[in-house]
CSV table of C-alpha atoms in Angstrom, one decimal:
chain,number,residue,atom,x,y,z
F,1,ALA,CA,-53.1,99.1,-25.8
F,2,GLN,CA,-49.9,100.9,-26.9
F,3,SER,CA,-47.2,98.7,-28.3
F,4,VAL,CA,-44.3,98.3,-30.7
F,5,ALA,CA,-43.7,95.2,-32.7
F,6,GLN,CA,-40.4,94.2,-34.3
F,7,PRO,CA,-41.4,91.0,-36.1
F,8,GLU,CA,-37.9,89.8,-36.9
F,9,ASP,CA,-35.6,88.7,-34.1
F,10,GLN,CA,-32.7,88.7,-36.6
F,11,VAL,CA,-32.0,90.1,-40.0
F,12,ASN,CA,-29.1,88.8,-42.1
F,13,VAL,CA,-27.7,90.8,-45.0
F,14,ALA,CA,-24.5,90.8,-47.0
F,15,GLU,CA,-22.2,93.7,-46.9
F,16,GLY,CA,-23.1,96.2,-49.6
F,17,ASN,CA,-26.7,95.1,-49.9
F,18,PRO,CA,-29.6,97.3,-48.8
F,19,LEU,CA,-31.1,96.5,-45.4
F,20,THR,CA,-34.5,96.9,-43.8
F,21,VAL,CA,-35.4,96.4,-40.2
F,22,LYS,CA,-39.2,96.4,-39.7
F,23,CYS,CA,-41.2,98.1,-37.0
F,24,THR,CA,-45.0,98.6,-36.5
F,25,TYR,CA,-46.6,100.5,-33.7
F,26,SER,CA,-50.0,100.9,-32.0
F,27,VAL,CA,-50.6,104.2,-30.3
F,28,SER,CA,-53.4,106.8,-30.2
F,29,GLY,CA,-53.0,110.1,-32.0
F,30,ASN,CA,-50.0,111.2,-33.9
F,31,PRO,CA,-47.0,108.9,-33.1
F,32,TYR,CA,-43.6,110.1,-32.1
F,33,LEU,CA,-41.2,107.3,-33.3
F,34,PHE,CA,-37.6,106.6,-32.6
F,35,TRP,CA,-34.8,104.2,-33.6
F,36,TYR,CA,-31.9,103.3,-31.3
F,37,VAL,CA,-28.9,101.1,-31.9
F,38,GLN,CA,-27.1,99.0,-29.2
F,39,TYR,CA,-23.6,97.7,-29.8
F,40,PRO,CA,-22.4,94.8,-27.6
F,41,ASN,CA,-22.0,95.7,-23.9
F,42,ARG,CA,-22.9,99.3,-24.6
F,43,GLY,CA,-25.9,101.6,-23.9
F,44,LEU,CA,-28.5,102.6,-26.5
F,45,GLN,CA,-27.5,105.2,-29.0
F,46,PHE,CA,-30.1,107.4,-30.7
F,47,LEU,CA,-30.3,107.0,-34.5
F,48,LEU,CA,-33.3,109.0,-35.7
F,49,LYS,CA,-36.8,110.1,-34.9
F,50,TYR,CA,-40.0,111.0,-36.6
F,51,ILE,CA,-42.1,113.8,-35.0
F,52,THR,CA,-43.9,115.4,-37.9
F,53,GLY,CA,-43.3,116.5,-41.5
F,54,ASP,CA,-41.5,114.5,-44.3
F,55,ASN,CA,-42.3,110.8,-44.0
F,56,LEU,CA,-38.6,109.9,-44.9
F,57,VAL,CA,-36.3,110.7,-42.0
F,58,LYS,CA,-32.6,110.7,-42.2
F,59,GLY,CA,-30.4,109.9,-39.3
F,60,SER,CA,-26.9,108.9,-38.1
F,61,TYR,CA,-24.5,106.6,-39.9
F,62,GLY,CA,-26.4,106.7,-43.2
F,63,PHE,CA,-29.6,105.2,-41.8
F,64,GLU,CA,-33.1,106.4,-42.7
F,65,ALA,CA,-36.6,105.4,-41.8
F,66,GLU,CA,-39.9,105.7,-43.6
F,67,PHE,CA,-43.0,106.6,-41.7
F,68,ASN,CA,-46.2,105.1,-43.1
F,69,LYS,CA,-49.3,106.1,-41.3
F,70,SER,CA,-51.8,103.9,-43.1
F,71,GLN,CA,-49.6,100.8,-42.3
F,72,THR,CA,-48.6,102.1,-38.9
F,73,SER,CA,-45.0,101.3,-39.7
F,74,PHE,CA,-41.6,102.9,-39.3
F,75,HIS,CA,-39.1,100.7,-41.0
F,76,LEU,CA,-35.4,101.4,-40.7
F,77,LYS,CA,-33.4,101.3,-43.9
F,78,LYS,CA,-29.9,101.7,-45.3
F,79,PRO,CA,-28.9,101.6,-48.9
F,80,SER,CA,-25.6,99.7,-48.4
F,81,ALA,CA,-24.9,97.7,-45.3
F,82,LEU,CA,-21.5,97.7,-43.5
F,83,VAL,CA,-20.1,94.9,-41.3
F,84,SER,CA,-19.8,97.6,-38.6
F,85,ASP,CA,-23.7,98.0,-38.7
F,86,SER,CA,-24.0,94.7,-37.0
F,87,ALA,CA,-25.8,95.4,-33.7
F,88,LEU,CA,-29.1,95.2,-31.9
F,89,TYR,CA,-31.7,97.8,-33.2
F,90,PHE,CA,-34.7,99.0,-31.1
F,91,CYS,CA,-37.8,100.8,-32.3
F,92,ALA,CA,-39.7,102.9,-29.8
F,93,VAL,CA,-42.8,105.1,-29.7
F,94,ARG,CA,-43.6,107.8,-27.2
F,95,ASP,CA,-46.3,106.9,-24.6
F,96,ALA,CA,-49.3,108.9,-25.6
F,97,LEU,CA,-51.6,108.1,-22.7
F,98,ASP,CA,-50.3,111.1,-20.7
F,99,GLY,CA,-50.2,113.4,-23.7
F,100,GLY,CA,-46.4,113.0,-23.9
F,101,ALA,CA,-46.0,114.9,-20.6
F,102,THR,CA,-43.3,112.5,-19.3
F,103,ASN,CA,-41.6,111.6,-22.6
F,104,LYS,CA,-41.8,107.9,-21.7
F,105,LEU,CA,-40.9,105.5,-24.5
F,106,ILE,CA,-42.4,102.1,-25.3
F,107,PHE,CA,-39.8,99.8,-26.9
F,108,GLY,CA,-39.9,96.9,-29.2
F,109,THR,CA,-38.1,93.7,-28.4
F,110,GLY,CA,-35.2,94.5,-30.7
F,111,THR,CA,-33.9,93.1,-33.9
F,112,LEU,CA,-30.3,91.7,-34.3
F,113,LEU,CA,-28.8,92.8,-37.5
F,114,ALA,CA,-26.0,90.6,-38.8
F,115,VAL,CA,-24.0,91.9,-41.8
F,116,GLN,CA,-21.8,89.3,-43.4
F,117,PRO,CA,-18.6,90.3,-45.2
E,1,ASN,CA,-20.1,116.6,-21.3
E,2,ALA,CA,-19.8,113.1,-19.9
E,3,GLY,CA,-23.5,112.6,-20.6
E,4,VAL,CA,-25.2,109.9,-18.5
E,5,THR,CA,-22.9,107.9,-16.3
E,6,GLN,CA,-23.7,104.7,-14.3
E,7,THR,CA,-21.8,102.9,-11.6
E,8,PRO,CA,-21.0,100.1,-11.1
E,9,LYS,CA,-20.5,98.5,-14.4
E,10,PHE,CA,-20.9,95.0,-13.0
E,11,ARG,CA,-22.1,93.6,-9.7
E,12,ILE,CA,-22.8,90.1,-8.3
E,13,LEU,CA,-25.2,90.0,-5.3
E,14,LYS,CA,-26.4,87.3,-3.1
E,15,ILE,CA,-30.1,86.7,-2.6
E,16,GLY,CA,-31.4,89.1,0.0
E,17,GLN,CA,-28.6,91.6,-0.2
E,18,SER,CA,-29.3,95.2,-1.1
E,19,MET,CA,-27.5,97.7,-3.3
E,20,THR,CA,-27.9,101.1,-5.0
E,21,LEU,CA,-27.2,101.6,-8.7
E,22,GLN,CA,-26.0,105.1,-9.3
E,23,CYS,CA,-26.9,107.4,-12.2
E,24,THR,CA,-25.7,110.9,-12.9
E,25,GLN,CA,-26.3,113.2,-15.9
E,26,ASP,CA,-24.5,116.5,-16.6
E,27,MET,CA,-26.9,117.8,-19.3
E,28,ASN,CA,-29.3,119.5,-17.0
E,29,HIS,CA,-32.1,117.2,-18.1
E,30,ASN,CA,-35.3,117.3,-16.2
E,31,TYR,CA,-36.5,113.9,-17.1
E,32,MET,CA,-34.7,110.7,-16.0
E,33,TYR,CA,-35.6,107.0,-16.4
E,34,TRP,CA,-34.6,103.6,-15.2
E,35,TYR,CA,-35.0,100.5,-17.5
E,36,ARG,CA,-34.1,96.9,-17.2
E,37,GLN,CA,-33.2,94.9,-20.3
E,38,ASP,CA,-33.7,91.1,-20.4
E,39,PRO,CA,-32.9,89.0,-23.5
E,40,GLY,CA,-35.7,89.0,-26.1
E,41,MET,CA,-37.8,91.3,-23.9
E,42,GLY,CA,-36.6,94.8,-25.0
E,43,LEU,CA,-36.5,97.5,-22.4
E,44,LYS,CA,-39.0,97.8,-19.5
E,45,LEU,CA,-39.4,101.0,-17.6
E,46,ILE,CA,-38.9,100.6,-13.8
E,47,TYR,CA,-39.2,104.2,-12.5
E,48,TYR,CA,-39.1,107.7,-13.9
E,49,SER,CA,-38.8,111.2,-12.7
E,50,VAL,CA,-39.8,114.5,-14.3
E,51,GLY,CA,-37.8,116.6,-11.9
E,52,ALA,CA,-36.1,116.8,-8.5
E,53,GLY,CA,-38.4,115.5,-5.8
E,54,ILE,CA,-40.8,113.9,-8.3
E,55,THR,CA,-40.8,110.2,-9.1
E,56,ASP,CA,-43.3,107.7,-10.4
E,57,LYS,CA,-43.6,104.0,-11.1
E,58,GLY,CA,-43.1,102.5,-14.5
E,59,GLU,CA,-44.2,99.2,-15.9
E,60,VAL,CA,-42.1,96.9,-13.6
E,61,PRO,CA,-41.4,98.8,-10.2
E,62,ASN,CA,-41.8,95.9,-7.8
E,63,GLY,CA,-38.6,95.3,-5.8
E,64,TYR,CA,-37.1,98.7,-6.6
E,65,ASN,CA,-37.1,102.2,-5.1
E,66,VAL,CA,-35.8,105.5,-6.4
E,67,SER,CA,-35.2,109.0,-5.2
E,68,ARG,CA,-34.5,112.3,-6.9
E,69,SER,CA,-33.0,114.9,-4.6
E,70,THR,CA,-31.1,116.8,-7.3
E,71,THR,CA,-31.5,117.3,-11.1
E,72,GLU,CA,-28.3,115.4,-11.8
E,73,ASP,CA,-28.7,112.2,-9.7
E,74,PHE,CA,-31.3,109.4,-9.9
E,75,PRO,CA,-30.2,106.4,-7.9
E,76,LEU,CA,-32.1,103.0,-8.1
E,77,ARG,CA,-32.3,101.0,-4.9
E,78,LEU,CA,-32.7,97.2,-4.7
E,79,GLU,CA,-33.7,96.3,-1.1
E,80,LEU,CA,-33.9,92.5,-1.1
E,81,ALA,CA,-32.2,91.1,-4.2
E,82,ALA,CA,-33.9,88.2,-5.9
E,83,PRO,CA,-32.7,86.1,-8.9
E,84,SER,CA,-35.5,87.6,-11.0
E,85,GLN,CA,-33.6,90.9,-10.7
E,86,THR,CA,-30.7,89.6,-12.7
E,87,SER,CA,-30.6,91.9,-15.7
E,88,VAL,CA,-28.9,94.8,-17.3
E,89,TYR,CA,-30.0,98.2,-16.0
E,90,PHE,CA,-30.0,101.3,-18.0
E,91,CYS,CA,-30.5,104.9,-16.9
E,92,ALA,CA,-31.6,107.5,-19.4
E,93,SER,CA,-32.4,111.2,-19.4
E,94,SER,CA,-34.2,113.7,-21.7
E,95,TYR,CA,-35.5,117.2,-21.6
E,96,PRO,CA,-38.7,118.9,-22.7
E,97,GLU,CA,-38.6,121.5,-25.4
E,98,GLY,CA,-41.2,124.1,-26.0
E,99,GLY,CA,-43.5,122.8,-23.4
E,100,SER,CA,-43.7,119.3,-24.9
E,101,ALA,CA,-41.3,116.4,-24.7
E,102,TYR,CA,-40.2,115.8,-28.3
E,103,ASN,CA,-36.7,114.9,-27.5
E,104,GLU,CA,-34.9,111.6,-27.6
E,105,GLN,CA,-33.6,109.9,-24.5
E,106,PHE,CA,-29.9,109.7,-23.8
E,107,PHE,CA,-28.7,106.4,-22.3
E,108,GLY,CA,-25.9,105.5,-19.9
E,109,PRO,CA,-23.6,102.5,-20.5
E,110,GLY,CA,-25.5,100.2,-18.2
E,111,THR,CA,-25.0,98.1,-15.1
E,112,ARG,CA,-24.9,94.3,-15.4
E,113,LEU,CA,-26.3,92.8,-12.2
E,114,THR,CA,-26.3,89.1,-11.3
E,115,VAL,CA,-28.2,87.8,-8.3
E,116,LEU,CA,-27.2,84.3,-7.1
């Protein structure tokens, strides 16, 4: 079965420290992976995606993510956290059962990132 | 571009009432989606559409209906509201590139629905 797991409901980090939000996936074939961020009472905003190529993907607001095929992981990272990064983060993988014909996404349950000043 | 817009922002319904959640996008995207978001559950796909006149069920379609008469609009209909439909509803859109769908989805701001 296709799935996305975000093992941490919440990640706490001090401002200025590096942050990591974990994501693992299960899907057949080559995965197409995405990270989104949701600020309170807002819709989801796209951060970055991995389709092919370099395993380290850079995205918006200084975020990056590392694709690791052997560990089926796609962890989100940032070298220095800001208080304004506090939000809910979702990892998603494209549904592969229809060959990607519909671009449907399967989402993880989300990780709340709390950055303390 | 306004992107993806949703109305209303908030709504309270009584059990058994019906309503339509509106979604419009101005990016000429072929693909559109409806999700519901419940605490700790992530986003679940309700219905999706790959073009005008074409719709299909997602993971949690029961109690909902959709139509897609134009590229821009993708309304979601609740016929007999139930407390289990209390949720935040998001509409999203995307477009295929080069014959395959590699692109991210763009989300609207959401509709917060409470059924009492």
